[in-house]
Amino acid sequence: MSDLKNIALEIIGNGKGILAADESTSTMTKRLDDVNVKSTPENRLLFRETLFRSSSMSDCIGGVILYDETIKQISSDKKKVPELISSFGSHPGIKVDTGAKILAGSPDEKITEGLDGLRDRLKEYYNLGAKFTKWRGVYSITKTYPSKLCIYSNAHALARYSALVQECNMVPIVEPEVLMDGEHSAKECFEKTSEVIKKCFDELILHKVDLEGIILKPNMILAGNKSKDQISNEEVAKLTLECLKKSVPTEVPGIAFLSGGQSELQSTENLNLINKLNTTNFIMSYSYGRALQQSALKFWSKNIQDSKGTQKVFNHRAKMNTLAAQGKWSKNLEN
Ligand code: 13P
């Protein structure tokens, strides 16, 4: 087995999943503002370090995606943050895109930037201990979007990014996120997500990316959050599986869903159903940001010194999602 495939399986195999703790400073500031905590580098590290020292880091979390600020920070016991994460048996990863910017030619849509100088930044992150990376392309659904231009240009960027990451011996997470904001139906989400993912793989193949050494991070198939036609969790699971089955080449070892604004419970419940119904060989796991951290952040904001209490809340969510990644979760385990 290739080294990259091996790392991918260590990150999301055996029910393990990914903690996406790579919020940019401005996003993290919004999250901290919401719970009335001042957004300083020290507070951002304190919250994150509390999570990174949780027991679920060994049992449930195979990888942690970091932001540039965090990967360079030093923990309270003077360890480099990536070393701290590795010491718990989890893999450190890093977000390497520099954000979604207005797409010239279709100014209501976004293109993710960050390719210039990426090879040198990757070497730096690799030397800091990163084993995998993330790049997120983002697509909105309206009557006219996502446009072909948006689908093509983001796929091209994701492929160029992935090729550079593998050249530097790290596993690229390929994240094309079709947003749930809007009035669109689940059918439209299914069609657009299928088109987006297929185009990504066309480009990955063109750029000679080793498909065994990537992790796909897609959205689940949902009706838009303003749609009147919401579908059941079972339908979400079925449509998500159908979409991935027809759009993802079989060489890909695994898929780790983003939560994308679903509640903690909904993210867990849908992942569980996906695994119960999964007849493919793909691992179906999680790479959640909000759906892993929301309750822990709320608790922590009121009890900043109570790391054990915060860890208990986080461990519970991680455990629930790890069970869901094996189709072994049930609602009564939540209490
Ligand atoms: P959410 O699970 O909060 O959508 O975050 C995942 C992520 O990494 C988005 O890029």
Short mmCIF file of C-alpha atoms and ligand atoms in Angstrom, two decimals:
data_model
loop_
_atom_site.label_atom_id
_atom_site.label_comp_id
_atom_site.label_asym_id
_atom_site.label_seq_id
_atom_site.Cartn_x
_atom_site.Cartn_y
_atom_site.Cartn_z
CA MET A 1 0.00 0.00 0.00
CA SER A 2 1.31 3.49 -0.78
CA ASP A 3 2.42 5.68 2.12
CA LEU A 4 -0.25 8.24 1.30
CA LYS A 5 -3.04 5.68 1.28
CA ASN A 6 -1.74 4.39 4.59
CA ILE A 7 -1.92 7.87 6.14
CA ALA A 8 -5.43 8.39 4.69
CA LEU A 9 -6.58 5.14 6.30
CA GLU A 10 -4.99 6.05 9.63
CA ILE A 11 -6.92 9.33 9.55
CA ILE A 12 -10.39 7.98 8.68
CA GLY A 13 -10.21 4.18 9.06
CA ASN A 14 -11.79 2.15 11.91
CA GLY A 15 -14.45 4.73 12.67
CA LYS A 16 -11.98 7.55 13.18
CA GLY A 17 -12.72 10.99 11.80
CA ILE A 18 -11.30 14.47 11.46
CA LEU A 19 -11.62 17.50 13.72
CA ALA A 20 -11.73 20.57 11.47
CA ALA A 21 -10.22 23.21 13.78
CA ASP A 22 -8.92 25.33 10.92
CA GLU A 23 -11.19 28.33 11.24
CA SER A 24 -9.41 31.44 9.96
CA THR A 25 -8.79 34.12 12.58
CA SER A 26 -11.78 36.12 11.35
CA THR A 27 -14.13 33.09 11.45
CA MET A 28 -12.82 32.06 14.88
CA THR A 29 -13.34 35.63 16.08
CA LYS A 30 -17.00 35.42 15.03
CA ARG A 31 -17.38 32.10 16.84
CA LEU A 32 -15.79 33.53 20.01
CA ASP A 33 -17.78 36.79 19.77
CA ASP A 34 -20.96 34.68 19.69
CA VAL A 35 -20.08 33.22 23.10
CA ASN A 36 -18.68 36.49 24.51
CA VAL A 37 -15.03 35.44 24.68
CA LYS A 38 -12.35 37.88 23.51
CA SER A 39 -10.60 36.59 20.39
CA THR A 40 -6.89 36.73 21.28
CA PRO A 41 -4.20 34.30 20.05
CA GLU A 42 -4.00 33.00 23.65
CA ASN A 43 -7.74 32.32 23.92
CA ARG A 44 -7.88 30.73 20.47
CA LEU A 45 -5.06 28.40 21.51
CA LEU A 46 -6.53 27.72 24.95
CA PHE A 47 -9.81 26.45 23.51
CA ARG A 48 -8.14 24.43 20.80
CA GLU A 49 -5.51 22.97 23.10
CA THR A 50 -8.25 21.88 25.48
CA LEU A 51 -9.75 19.84 22.62
CA PHE A 52 -6.37 18.52 21.45
CA ARG A 53 -5.70 17.11 24.94
CA SER A 54 -9.01 15.19 25.06
CA SER A 55 -8.99 11.41 25.39
CA SER A 56 -11.01 11.13 22.16
CA MET A 57 -7.90 12.31 20.30
CA SER A 58 -6.55 8.77 20.67
CA ASP A 59 -9.83 6.88 20.29
CA CYS A 60 -11.84 8.83 17.72
CA ILE A 61 -9.94 11.66 16.03
CA GLY A 62 -7.50 10.41 13.37
CA GLY A 63 -6.57 13.88 12.15
CA VAL A 64 -6.89 17.55 13.09
CA ILE A 65 -6.96 20.32 10.50
CA LEU A 66 -5.12 23.38 11.78
CA TYR A 67 -4.93 26.99 10.67
CA ASP A 68 -1.59 28.70 9.93
CA GLU A 69 -1.65 30.51 13.30
CA THR A 70 -2.24 27.31 15.31
CA ILE A 71 0.32 25.08 13.60
CA LYS A 72 3.00 27.57 14.65
CA GLN A 73 1.83 27.98 18.26
CA ILE A 74 3.48 26.43 21.32
CA SER A 75 1.33 24.54 23.84
CA SER A 76 1.16 25.25 27.58
CA ASP A 77 3.74 22.50 28.20
CA LYS A 78 6.08 23.97 25.55
CA LYS A 79 5.32 21.47 22.79
CA LYS A 80 4.78 22.51 19.19
CA VAL A 81 1.05 22.04 18.48
CA PRO A 82 1.64 19.39 15.75
CA GLU A 83 3.83 17.44 18.21
CA LEU A 84 1.09 17.64 20.82
CA ILE A 85 -1.44 16.21 18.34
CA SER A 86 0.93 13.43 17.20
CA SER A 87 1.67 12.51 20.82
CA PHE A 88 -2.00 11.52 21.19
CA GLY A 89 -1.81 9.29 18.11
CA SER A 90 -3.62 11.67 15.76
CA HIS A 91 -2.26 13.27 12.57
CA PRO A 92 -1.81 17.04 12.25
CA GLY A 93 -3.11 18.62 9.04
CA ILE A 94 -3.23 22.16 7.69
CA LYS A 95 -5.60 24.32 5.65
CA VAL A 96 -3.51 25.69 2.80
CA ASP A 97 -5.95 27.67 0.68
CA THR A 98 -6.06 31.40 1.28
CA GLY A 99 -9.81 31.75 1.02
CA ALA A 100 -12.63 32.02 -1.51
CA LYS A 101 -12.54 35.30 -3.49
CA ILE A 102 -14.85 36.87 -6.08
CA LEU A 103 -14.62 34.96 -9.37
CA ALA A 104 -13.76 37.29 -12.25
CA GLY A 105 -16.30 36.71 -15.00
CA SER A 106 -18.99 35.60 -12.55
CA PRO A 107 -18.78 38.04 -9.64
CA ASP A 108 -21.59 36.45 -7.60
CA GLU A 109 -19.54 33.27 -7.31
CA LYS A 110 -16.27 32.38 -5.60
CA ILE A 111 -12.92 30.94 -6.64
CA THR A 112 -10.57 29.64 -3.97
CA GLU A 113 -7.08 31.13 -4.08
CA GLY A 114 -3.70 30.11 -2.70
CA LEU A 115 -1.74 28.42 -5.51
CA ASP A 116 0.98 31.07 -5.81
CA GLY A 117 3.96 30.06 -3.68
CA LEU A 118 2.11 26.96 -2.49
CA ARG A 119 5.02 24.55 -3.11
CA ASP A 120 7.22 26.51 -0.66
CA ARG A 121 4.46 26.84 1.95
CA LEU A 122 3.83 23.09 1.74
CA LYS A 123 7.49 22.36 2.46
CA GLU A 124 7.29 24.60 5.52
CA TYR A 125 4.13 22.87 6.80
CA TYR A 126 5.63 19.43 6.13
CA ASN A 127 8.67 20.39 8.19
CA LEU A 128 6.35 21.55 10.97
CA GLY A 129 4.85 18.04 11.06
CA ALA A 130 1.77 18.23 8.80
CA LYS A 131 0.75 14.91 7.28
CA PHE A 132 -2.25 16.11 5.33
CA THR A 133 -3.80 19.32 3.97
CA LYS A 134 -7.13 20.87 3.11
CA TRP A 135 -8.40 23.09 0.30
CA ARG A 136 -12.06 24.09 0.08
CA GLY A 137 -13.88 25.15 -3.06
CA VAL A 138 -17.33 26.64 -2.52
CA TYR A 139 -20.39 26.62 -4.76
CA SER A 140 -23.85 28.17 -4.29
CA ILE A 141 -27.01 26.84 -5.86
CA THR A 142 -29.44 29.26 -7.51
CA LYS A 143 -31.44 29.05 -10.75
CA THR A 144 -28.25 29.87 -12.70
CA TYR A 145 -25.43 28.79 -10.38
CA PRO A 146 -23.05 27.13 -9.97
CA SER A 147 -21.89 28.21 -13.42
CA LYS A 148 -19.67 26.05 -15.61
CA LEU A 149 -16.94 28.64 -15.02
CA CYS A 150 -17.17 28.24 -11.25
CA ILE A 151 -17.27 24.44 -11.47
CA TYR A 152 -14.36 24.29 -13.91
CA SER A 153 -12.08 26.85 -12.24
CA ASN A 154 -12.47 25.43 -8.72
CA ALA A 155 -11.90 21.88 -9.98
CA HIS A 156 -8.74 23.06 -11.74
CA ALA A 157 -7.46 24.74 -8.56
CA LEU A 158 -8.29 21.68 -6.41
CA ALA A 159 -6.36 19.48 -8.84
CA ARG A 160 -3.29 21.74 -9.01
CA TYR A 161 -3.32 21.93 -5.21
CA SER A 162 -3.64 18.13 -4.84
CA ALA A 163 -0.76 17.43 -7.22
CA LEU A 164 1.52 19.81 -5.31
CA VAL A 165 0.51 18.31 -1.95
CA GLN A 166 1.25 14.76 -3.06
CA GLU A 167 4.57 15.89 -4.51
CA CYS A 168 5.37 17.00 -0.95
CA ASN A 169 4.30 13.61 0.49
CA MET A 170 1.12 14.72 2.20
CA VAL A 171 -2.50 13.60 1.71
CA PRO A 172 -4.71 16.28 0.13
CA ILE A 173 -8.26 16.63 1.38
CA VAL A 174 -10.28 17.64 -1.65
CA GLU A 175 -13.24 19.68 -0.43
CA PRO A 176 -15.81 20.85 -2.96
CA GLU A 177 -18.59 22.26 -0.77
CA VAL A 178 -21.96 22.85 -2.37
CA LEU A 179 -23.58 25.13 0.18
CA MET A 180 -26.89 24.33 1.84
CA ASP A 181 -27.96 28.03 1.90
CA GLY A 182 -30.93 28.69 -0.36
CA GLU A 183 -34.31 27.55 -1.55
CA HIS A 184 -33.15 24.73 -3.82
CA SER A 185 -34.54 21.21 -3.65
CA ALA A 186 -32.59 18.11 -2.65
CA LYS A 187 -32.84 17.00 -6.30
CA GLU A 188 -31.03 20.18 -7.41
CA CYS A 189 -28.41 19.61 -4.70
CA PHE A 190 -27.98 16.05 -5.97
CA GLU A 191 -27.54 17.17 -9.60
CA LYS A 192 -25.19 20.06 -8.88
CA THR A 193 -23.09 18.12 -6.35
CA SER A 194 -22.73 15.23 -8.82
CA GLU A 195 -21.58 17.63 -11.55
CA VAL A 196 -19.14 19.39 -9.22
CA ILE A 197 -17.58 16.16 -7.92
CA LYS A 198 -17.29 14.61 -11.39
CA LYS A 199 -15.51 17.67 -12.72
CA CYS A 200 -13.11 17.60 -9.76
CA PHE A 201 -12.15 14.02 -10.57
CA ASP A 202 -11.74 14.80 -14.29
CA GLU A 203 -9.20 17.45 -13.29
CA LEU A 204 -7.51 15.33 -10.60
CA ILE A 205 -6.96 12.60 -13.19
CA LEU A 206 -5.67 15.12 -15.76
CA HIS A 207 -3.18 16.39 -13.18
CA LYS A 208 -2.03 12.82 -12.43
CA VAL A 209 -3.11 12.89 -8.82
CA ASP A 210 -2.91 9.46 -7.15
CA LEU A 211 -6.54 8.87 -6.25
CA GLU A 212 -5.57 6.30 -3.62
CA GLY A 213 -3.79 9.04 -1.70
CA ILE A 214 -6.58 11.58 -1.25
CA ILE A 215 -9.60 12.03 1.01
CA LEU A 216 -12.77 13.53 -0.52
CA LYS A 217 -14.63 15.94 1.75
CA PRO A 218 -18.07 16.58 0.25
CA ASN A 219 -21.39 17.92 1.50
CA MET A 220 -24.28 15.58 2.11
CA ILE A 221 -27.25 15.86 -0.26
CA LEU A 222 -29.75 18.14 1.47
CA ALA A 223 -32.58 20.43 0.46
CA GLY A 224 -31.60 24.11 0.80
CA ASN A 225 -32.07 25.52 4.29
CA LYS A 226 -34.82 27.85 2.97
CA SER A 227 -36.58 25.16 0.93
CA LYS A 228 -40.12 24.19 1.91
CA ASP A 229 -39.50 20.66 0.65
CA GLN A 230 -37.24 19.19 3.30
CA ILE A 231 -36.50 15.47 2.98
CA SER A 232 -36.15 12.75 5.63
CA ASN A 233 -32.77 11.69 7.05
CA GLU A 234 -33.17 8.38 5.28
CA GLU A 235 -33.60 10.16 1.94
CA VAL A 236 -30.53 12.30 2.70
CA ALA A 237 -28.51 9.13 3.25
CA LYS A 238 -29.83 7.40 0.12
CA LEU A 239 -29.30 10.39 -2.18
CA THR A 240 -25.83 11.06 -0.74
CA LEU A 241 -24.78 7.47 -1.34
CA GLU A 242 -26.24 7.45 -4.85
CA CYS A 243 -24.43 10.67 -5.73
CA LEU A 244 -21.07 9.45 -4.45
CA LYS A 245 -21.43 6.03 -6.03
CA LYS A 246 -21.83 7.52 -9.48
CA SER A 247 -19.32 10.39 -9.15
CA VAL A 248 -16.34 9.07 -7.17
CA PRO A 249 -13.76 6.69 -8.73
CA THR A 250 -13.42 3.44 -6.78
CA GLU A 251 -9.69 4.01 -6.11
CA VAL A 252 -10.51 6.74 -3.59
CA PRO A 253 -10.08 5.19 -0.11
CA GLY A 254 -12.46 7.34 1.78
CA ILE A 255 -14.89 10.15 2.17
CA ALA A 256 -15.14 12.47 5.17
CA PHE A 257 -18.22 14.65 5.18
CA LEU A 258 -18.33 18.29 6.25
CA SER A 259 -21.24 19.28 8.49
CA GLY A 260 -21.95 22.49 6.58
CA GLY A 261 -24.35 24.10 9.06
CA GLN A 262 -26.32 21.00 10.06
CA SER A 263 -26.86 20.67 13.80
CA GLU A 264 -24.64 18.36 15.83
CA LEU A 265 -27.39 15.78 16.10
CA GLN A 266 -28.42 15.94 12.45
CA SER A 267 -24.80 15.52 11.32
CA THR A 268 -24.40 12.43 13.48
CA GLU A 269 -27.76 10.93 12.57
CA ASN A 270 -27.22 11.36 8.82
CA LEU A 271 -23.69 9.94 8.98
CA ASN A 272 -25.01 6.92 10.86
CA LEU A 273 -27.70 6.26 8.26
CA ILE A 274 -25.19 6.66 5.44
CA ASN A 275 -23.06 3.96 7.03
CA LYS A 276 -26.00 1.68 7.68
CA LEU A 277 -26.99 1.85 4.02
CA ASN A 278 -23.49 1.95 2.53
CA THR A 279 -22.89 -0.84 0.03
CA THR A 280 -19.78 0.77 -1.52
CA ASN A 281 -16.19 0.09 -0.49
CA PHE A 282 -15.64 3.73 0.45
CA ILE A 283 -15.03 4.56 4.09
CA MET A 284 -17.70 7.11 5.07
CA SER A 285 -16.50 9.22 7.96
CA TYR A 286 -16.59 12.79 9.25
CA SER A 287 -14.51 15.93 9.03
CA TYR A 288 -16.63 18.21 11.14
CA GLY A 289 -15.95 21.71 12.37
CA ARG A 290 -19.10 23.16 13.92
CA ALA A 291 -20.77 19.78 14.47
CA LEU A 292 -17.87 18.66 16.69
CA GLN A 293 -17.15 21.90 18.49
CA GLN A 294 -20.40 23.79 19.06
CA SER A 295 -21.42 22.34 22.43
CA ALA A 296 -17.82 22.20 23.68
CA LEU A 297 -17.30 25.87 22.79
CA LYS A 298 -20.51 26.87 24.54
CA PHE A 299 -19.53 25.00 27.70
CA TRP A 300 -15.95 26.30 27.60
CA SER A 301 -17.04 29.92 27.14
CA LYS A 302 -18.78 29.77 30.53
CA ASN A 303 -16.10 27.66 32.25
CA ILE A 304 -12.79 28.67 30.65
CA GLN A 305 -10.69 27.02 33.35
CA ASP A 306 -12.70 23.79 33.33
CA SER A 307 -10.76 21.80 30.75
CA LYS A 308 -12.05 18.45 32.05
CA GLY A 309 -15.68 19.55 31.68
CA THR A 310 -15.05 20.91 28.18
CA GLN A 311 -13.27 17.69 27.21
CA LYS A 312 -16.18 15.64 28.47
CA VAL A 313 -18.56 17.49 26.15
CA PHE A 314 -16.15 17.20 23.22
CA ASN A 315 -15.40 13.50 23.88
CA HIS A 316 -19.10 12.73 23.81
CA ARG A 317 -19.58 14.34 20.38
CA ALA A 318 -16.46 12.66 18.99
CA LYS A 319 -17.58 9.28 20.34
CA MET A 320 -21.08 9.70 18.85
CA ASN A 321 -19.64 10.51 15.43
CA THR A 322 -17.16 7.64 15.59
CA LEU A 323 -20.07 5.29 16.31
CA ALA A 324 -22.00 6.89 13.42
CA ALA A 325 -19.01 6.33 11.12
CA GLN A 326 -19.53 2.62 11.81
CA GLY A 327 -23.34 2.70 11.63
CA LYS A 328 -23.47 1.87 15.35
CA TRP A 329 -25.00 5.08 16.72
CA SER A 330 -28.50 5.31 18.15
CA LYS A 331 -30.35 8.23 19.69
CA ASN A 332 -30.52 6.75 23.19
CA LEU A 333 -26.71 6.91 23.40
CA GLU A 334 -26.98 10.70 23.37
CA ASN A 335 -28.19 10.85 26.97
P1 13P B 1 -18.16 22.39 9.10
O1 13P B 1 -18.24 20.95 9.52
O2 13P B 1 -18.46 23.35 10.21
O3 13P B 1 -18.93 22.65 7.83
O4 13P B 1 -16.64 22.66 8.78
C1 13P B 1 -15.94 21.75 8.04
C2 13P B 1 -14.91 22.45 7.25
O5 13P B 1 -13.74 22.18 7.39
C3 13P B 1 -15.35 23.46 6.27
O6 13P B 1 -14.30 23.79 5.42
#
